mmCIF file of C-alpha atoms in Angstrom:
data_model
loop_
_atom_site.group_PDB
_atom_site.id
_atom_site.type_symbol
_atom_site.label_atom_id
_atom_site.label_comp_id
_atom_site.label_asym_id
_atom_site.label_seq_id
_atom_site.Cartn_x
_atom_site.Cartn_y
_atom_site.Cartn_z
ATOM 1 C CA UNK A 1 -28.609 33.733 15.900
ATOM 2 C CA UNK A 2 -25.272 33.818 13.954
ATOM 3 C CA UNK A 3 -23.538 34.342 17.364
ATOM 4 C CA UNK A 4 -25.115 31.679 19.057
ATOM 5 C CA UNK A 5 -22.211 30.446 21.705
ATOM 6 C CA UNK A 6 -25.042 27.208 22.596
ATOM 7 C CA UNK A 7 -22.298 25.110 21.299
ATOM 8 C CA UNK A 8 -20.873 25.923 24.575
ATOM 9 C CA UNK A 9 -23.344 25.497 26.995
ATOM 10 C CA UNK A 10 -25.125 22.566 25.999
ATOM 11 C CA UNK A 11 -24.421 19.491 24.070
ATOM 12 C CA UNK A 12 -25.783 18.512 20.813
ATOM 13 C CA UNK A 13 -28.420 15.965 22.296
ATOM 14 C CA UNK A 14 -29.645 19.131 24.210
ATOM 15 C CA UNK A 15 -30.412 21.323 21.674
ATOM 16 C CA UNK A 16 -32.126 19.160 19.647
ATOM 17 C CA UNK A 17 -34.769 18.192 22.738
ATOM 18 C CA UNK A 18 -35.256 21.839 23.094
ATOM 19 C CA UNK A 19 -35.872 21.957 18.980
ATOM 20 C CA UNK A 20 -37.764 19.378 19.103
ATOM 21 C CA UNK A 21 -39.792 20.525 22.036
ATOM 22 C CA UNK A 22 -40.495 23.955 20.597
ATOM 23 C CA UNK A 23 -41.066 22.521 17.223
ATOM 24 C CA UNK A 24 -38.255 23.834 15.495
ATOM 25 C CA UNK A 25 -37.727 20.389 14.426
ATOM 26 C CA UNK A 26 -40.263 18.526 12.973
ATOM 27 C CA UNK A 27 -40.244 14.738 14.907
ATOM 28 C CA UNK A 28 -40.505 13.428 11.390
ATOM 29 C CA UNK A 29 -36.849 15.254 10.912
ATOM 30 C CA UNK A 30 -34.825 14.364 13.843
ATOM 31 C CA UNK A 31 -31.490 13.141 13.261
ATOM 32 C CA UNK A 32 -31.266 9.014 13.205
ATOM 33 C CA UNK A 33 -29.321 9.123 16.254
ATOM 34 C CA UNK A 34 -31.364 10.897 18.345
ATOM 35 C CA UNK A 35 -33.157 7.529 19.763
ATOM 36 C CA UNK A 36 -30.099 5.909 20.202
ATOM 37 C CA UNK A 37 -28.519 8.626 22.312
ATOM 38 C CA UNK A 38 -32.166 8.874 24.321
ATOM 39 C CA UNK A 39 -31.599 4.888 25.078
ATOM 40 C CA UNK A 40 -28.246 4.945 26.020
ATOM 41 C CA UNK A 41 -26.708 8.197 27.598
ATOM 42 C CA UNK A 42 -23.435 8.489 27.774
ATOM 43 C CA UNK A 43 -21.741 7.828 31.221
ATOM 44 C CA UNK A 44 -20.040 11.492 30.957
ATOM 45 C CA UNK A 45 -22.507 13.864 29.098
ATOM 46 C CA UNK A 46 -20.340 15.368 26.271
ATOM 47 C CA UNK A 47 -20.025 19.163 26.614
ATOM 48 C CA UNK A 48 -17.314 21.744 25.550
ATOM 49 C CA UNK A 49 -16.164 22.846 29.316
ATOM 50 C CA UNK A 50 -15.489 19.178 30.500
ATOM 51 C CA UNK A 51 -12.365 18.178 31.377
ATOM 52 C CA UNK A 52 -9.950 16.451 29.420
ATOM 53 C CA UNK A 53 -9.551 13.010 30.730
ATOM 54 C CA UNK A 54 -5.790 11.846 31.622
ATOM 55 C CA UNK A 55 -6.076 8.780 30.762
ATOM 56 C CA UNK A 56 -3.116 6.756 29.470
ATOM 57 C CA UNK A 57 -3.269 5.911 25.724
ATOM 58 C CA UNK A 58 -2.837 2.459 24.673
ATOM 59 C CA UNK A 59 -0.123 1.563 21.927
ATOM 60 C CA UNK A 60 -1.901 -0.070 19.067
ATOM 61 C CA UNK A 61 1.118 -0.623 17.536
ATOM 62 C CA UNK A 62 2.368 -4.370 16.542
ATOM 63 C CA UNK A 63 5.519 -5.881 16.090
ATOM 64 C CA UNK A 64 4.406 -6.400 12.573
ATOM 65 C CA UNK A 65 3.448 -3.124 11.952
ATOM 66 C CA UNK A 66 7.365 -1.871 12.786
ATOM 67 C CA UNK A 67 8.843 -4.529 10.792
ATOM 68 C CA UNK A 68 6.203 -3.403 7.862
ATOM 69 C CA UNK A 69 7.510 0.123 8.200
ATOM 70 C CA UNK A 70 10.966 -0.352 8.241
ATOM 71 C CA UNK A 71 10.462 -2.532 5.093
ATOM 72 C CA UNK A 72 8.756 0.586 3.208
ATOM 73 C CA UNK A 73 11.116 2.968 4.120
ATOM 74 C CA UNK A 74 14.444 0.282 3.172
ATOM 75 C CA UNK A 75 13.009 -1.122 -0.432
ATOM 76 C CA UNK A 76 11.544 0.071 -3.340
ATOM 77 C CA UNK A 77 7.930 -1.540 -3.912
ATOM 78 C CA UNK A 78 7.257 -1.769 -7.147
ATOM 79 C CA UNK A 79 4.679 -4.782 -6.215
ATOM 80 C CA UNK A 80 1.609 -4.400 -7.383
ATOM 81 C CA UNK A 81 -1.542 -5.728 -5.246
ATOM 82 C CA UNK A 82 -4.464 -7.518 -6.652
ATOM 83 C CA UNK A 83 -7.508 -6.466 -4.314
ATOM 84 C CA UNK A 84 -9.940 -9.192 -6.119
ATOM 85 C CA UNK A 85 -6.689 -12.218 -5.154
ATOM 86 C CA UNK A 86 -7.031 -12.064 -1.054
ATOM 87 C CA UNK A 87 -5.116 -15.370 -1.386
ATOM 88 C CA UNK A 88 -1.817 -14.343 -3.116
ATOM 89 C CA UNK A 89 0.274 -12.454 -0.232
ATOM 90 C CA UNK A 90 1.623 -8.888 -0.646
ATOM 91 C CA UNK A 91 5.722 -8.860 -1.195
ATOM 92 C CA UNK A 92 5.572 -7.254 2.154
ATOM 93 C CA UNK A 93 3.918 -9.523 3.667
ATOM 94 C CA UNK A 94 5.899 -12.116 2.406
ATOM 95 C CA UNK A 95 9.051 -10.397 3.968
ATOM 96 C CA UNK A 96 7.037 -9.892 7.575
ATOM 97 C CA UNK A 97 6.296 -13.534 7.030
ATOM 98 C CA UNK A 98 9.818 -14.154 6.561
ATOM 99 C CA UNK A 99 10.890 -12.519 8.949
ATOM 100 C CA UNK A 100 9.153 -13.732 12.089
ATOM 101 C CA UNK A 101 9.893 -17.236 10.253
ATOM 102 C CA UNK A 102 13.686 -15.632 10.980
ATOM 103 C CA UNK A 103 13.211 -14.586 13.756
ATOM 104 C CA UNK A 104 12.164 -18.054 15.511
ATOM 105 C CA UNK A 105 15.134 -19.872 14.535
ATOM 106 C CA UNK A 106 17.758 -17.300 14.960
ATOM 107 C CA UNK A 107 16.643 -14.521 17.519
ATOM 108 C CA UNK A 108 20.228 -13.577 18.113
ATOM 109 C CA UNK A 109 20.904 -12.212 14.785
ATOM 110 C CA UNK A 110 21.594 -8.491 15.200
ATOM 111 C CA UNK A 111 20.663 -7.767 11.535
ATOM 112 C CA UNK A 112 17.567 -10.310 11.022
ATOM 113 C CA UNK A 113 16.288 -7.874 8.403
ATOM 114 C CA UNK A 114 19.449 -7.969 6.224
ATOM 115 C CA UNK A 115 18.622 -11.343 6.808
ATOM 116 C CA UNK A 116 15.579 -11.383 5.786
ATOM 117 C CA UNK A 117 16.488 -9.784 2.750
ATOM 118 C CA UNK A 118 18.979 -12.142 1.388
ATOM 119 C CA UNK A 119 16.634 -14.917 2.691
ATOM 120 C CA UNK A 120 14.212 -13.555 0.257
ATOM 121 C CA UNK A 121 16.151 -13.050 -2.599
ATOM 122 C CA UNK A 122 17.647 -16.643 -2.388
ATOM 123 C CA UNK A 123 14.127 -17.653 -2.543
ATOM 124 C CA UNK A 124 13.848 -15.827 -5.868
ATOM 125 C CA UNK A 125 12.414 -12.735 -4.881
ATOM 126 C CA UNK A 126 13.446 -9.422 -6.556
ATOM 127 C CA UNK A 127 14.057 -6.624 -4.005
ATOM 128 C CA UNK A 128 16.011 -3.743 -4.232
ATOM 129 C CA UNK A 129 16.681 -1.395 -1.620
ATOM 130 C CA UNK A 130 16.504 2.550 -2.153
ATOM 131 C CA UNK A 131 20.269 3.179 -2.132
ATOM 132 C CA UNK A 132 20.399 -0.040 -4.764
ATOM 133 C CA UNK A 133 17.744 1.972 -6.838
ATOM 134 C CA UNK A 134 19.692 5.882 -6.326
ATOM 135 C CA UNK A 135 22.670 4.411 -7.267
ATOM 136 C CA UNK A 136 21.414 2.685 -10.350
ATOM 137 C CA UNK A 137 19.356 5.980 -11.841
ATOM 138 C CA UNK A 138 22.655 8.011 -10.937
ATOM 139 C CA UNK A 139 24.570 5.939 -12.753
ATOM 140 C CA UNK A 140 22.247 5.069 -15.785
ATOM 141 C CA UNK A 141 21.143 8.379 -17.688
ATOM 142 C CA UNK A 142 17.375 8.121 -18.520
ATOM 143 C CA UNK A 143 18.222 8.082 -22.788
ATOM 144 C CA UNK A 144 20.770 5.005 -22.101
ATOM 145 C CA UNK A 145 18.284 3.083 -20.075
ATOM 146 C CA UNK A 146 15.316 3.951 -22.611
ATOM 147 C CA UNK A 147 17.193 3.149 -25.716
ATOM 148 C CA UNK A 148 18.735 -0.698 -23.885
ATOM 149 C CA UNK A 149 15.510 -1.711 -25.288
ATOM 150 C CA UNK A 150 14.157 -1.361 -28.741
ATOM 151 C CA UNK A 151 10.392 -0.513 -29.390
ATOM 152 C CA UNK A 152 8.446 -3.316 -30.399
ATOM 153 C CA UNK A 153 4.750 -3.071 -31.569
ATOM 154 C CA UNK A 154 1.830 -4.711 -31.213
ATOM 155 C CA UNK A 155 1.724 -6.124 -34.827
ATOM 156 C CA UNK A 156 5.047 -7.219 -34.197
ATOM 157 C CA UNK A 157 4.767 -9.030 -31.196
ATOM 158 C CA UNK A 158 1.536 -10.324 -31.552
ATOM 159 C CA UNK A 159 0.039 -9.672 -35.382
ATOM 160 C CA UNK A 160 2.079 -11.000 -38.602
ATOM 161 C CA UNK A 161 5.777 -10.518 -39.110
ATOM 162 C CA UNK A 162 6.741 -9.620 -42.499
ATOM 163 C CA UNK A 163 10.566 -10.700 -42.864
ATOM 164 C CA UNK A 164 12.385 -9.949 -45.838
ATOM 165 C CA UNK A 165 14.018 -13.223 -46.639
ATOM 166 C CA UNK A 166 15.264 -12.163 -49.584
ATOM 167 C CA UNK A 167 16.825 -8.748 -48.355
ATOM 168 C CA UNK A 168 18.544 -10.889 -45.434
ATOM 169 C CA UNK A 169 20.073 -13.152 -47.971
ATOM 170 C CA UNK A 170 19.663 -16.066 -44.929
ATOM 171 C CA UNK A 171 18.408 -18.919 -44.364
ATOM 172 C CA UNK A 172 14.983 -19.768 -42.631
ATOM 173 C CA UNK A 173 16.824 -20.926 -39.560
ATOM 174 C CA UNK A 174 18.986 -17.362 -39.033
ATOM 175 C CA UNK A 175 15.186 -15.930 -39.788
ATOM 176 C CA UNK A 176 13.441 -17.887 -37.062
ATOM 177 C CA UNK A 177 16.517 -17.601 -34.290
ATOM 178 C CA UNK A 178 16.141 -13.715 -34.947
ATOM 179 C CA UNK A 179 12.167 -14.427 -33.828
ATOM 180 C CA UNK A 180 13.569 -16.307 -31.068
ATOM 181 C CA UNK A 181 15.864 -13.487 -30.108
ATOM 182 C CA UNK A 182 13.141 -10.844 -30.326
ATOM 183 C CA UNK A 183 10.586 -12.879 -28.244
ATOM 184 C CA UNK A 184 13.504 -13.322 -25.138
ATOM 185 C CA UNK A 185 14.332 -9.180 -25.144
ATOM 186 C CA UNK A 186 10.349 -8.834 -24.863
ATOM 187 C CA UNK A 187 9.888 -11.487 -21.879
ATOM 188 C CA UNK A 188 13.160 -11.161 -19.843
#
């Protein structure tokens, strides 16, 4: 039956009543949904010749949803999202947040999401746009920005440091202000 064409003559439901009828299918083996379907037909029964309905499609779309996109495709997320912490709001969502917040004081603002924007980062949030982001890799080569920062490890930062007082020839205050100094290039 490897050219079968039943597909197009009867529905699924069908041809499993007619298995299960002739015992092709075990009653034991028929599929979960078969009982359901059985229960509760359909209104139009499902076949491959029926005609496609013309009905209108709604628009699932919300204003949110626009604002969201328009966000993704202006910044660069670099947020990162902890799935466990439902209580600690995505940087995007922050910025929809924001910008309805906008949006209900000052609806006449042309450019509410340039708004939004500054709004944000005078709230101390760090966004950068894509263009903010080309322009900085153009203009930084990938050696200059690697080697701004010297490589630290682990033993350093959090084991023992071994400093050469002696070698230095300084005191223990020029010693511990280097520390400091270290500690602020790590966290800044």
């Amino acid at each position: 039956m490897a050219a079968s064409k039943t597909e197009k003559i009867r529905s699924i439901f069908q041809r499993c009543q007619r298995l299960i009828r002739a015992g092709g299918l075990p009653e034991s083996e028929k599929p979960l949904w078969y009982d359901v379907y059985a229960a509760f037909p359909p209104a139009v029964e499902p076949l491959y010749n029926r005609p496609v309905p013309t009905k209108r499609i709604r628009s699932i779309l919300y204003p949110e949803d626009l604002v969201r996109a328009r966000y993704y495709k202006e910044i660069y997320d670099t947020d990162l999202v902890d799935m466990k912490n439902e209580q600690k709001p995505t940087t995007s969502q922050r910025f929809v947040d924001k910008y309805f917040e906008l949006r209900k004081t000052d609806c006449n603002n042309p450019d509410l999401f340039a708004a939004t924007v500054d709004a944000l980062r005078d709230d101390g949030l760090k966004l950068t746009t894509w263009k903010e982001r080309e322009s900085f890799s153009q203009s930084h080569s990938v050696e200059e920005y690697v080697s701004r920062k010297p490589f630290y490890t682990a033993e350093e930062v959090f084991g023992e440091f071994t400093i050469d007082r002696q070698a230095k020839n300084a005191d223990s205050r020029a010693d511990d202000m280097d520390i400091d100094n270290l500690a602020a290039d790590l966290f800044d």
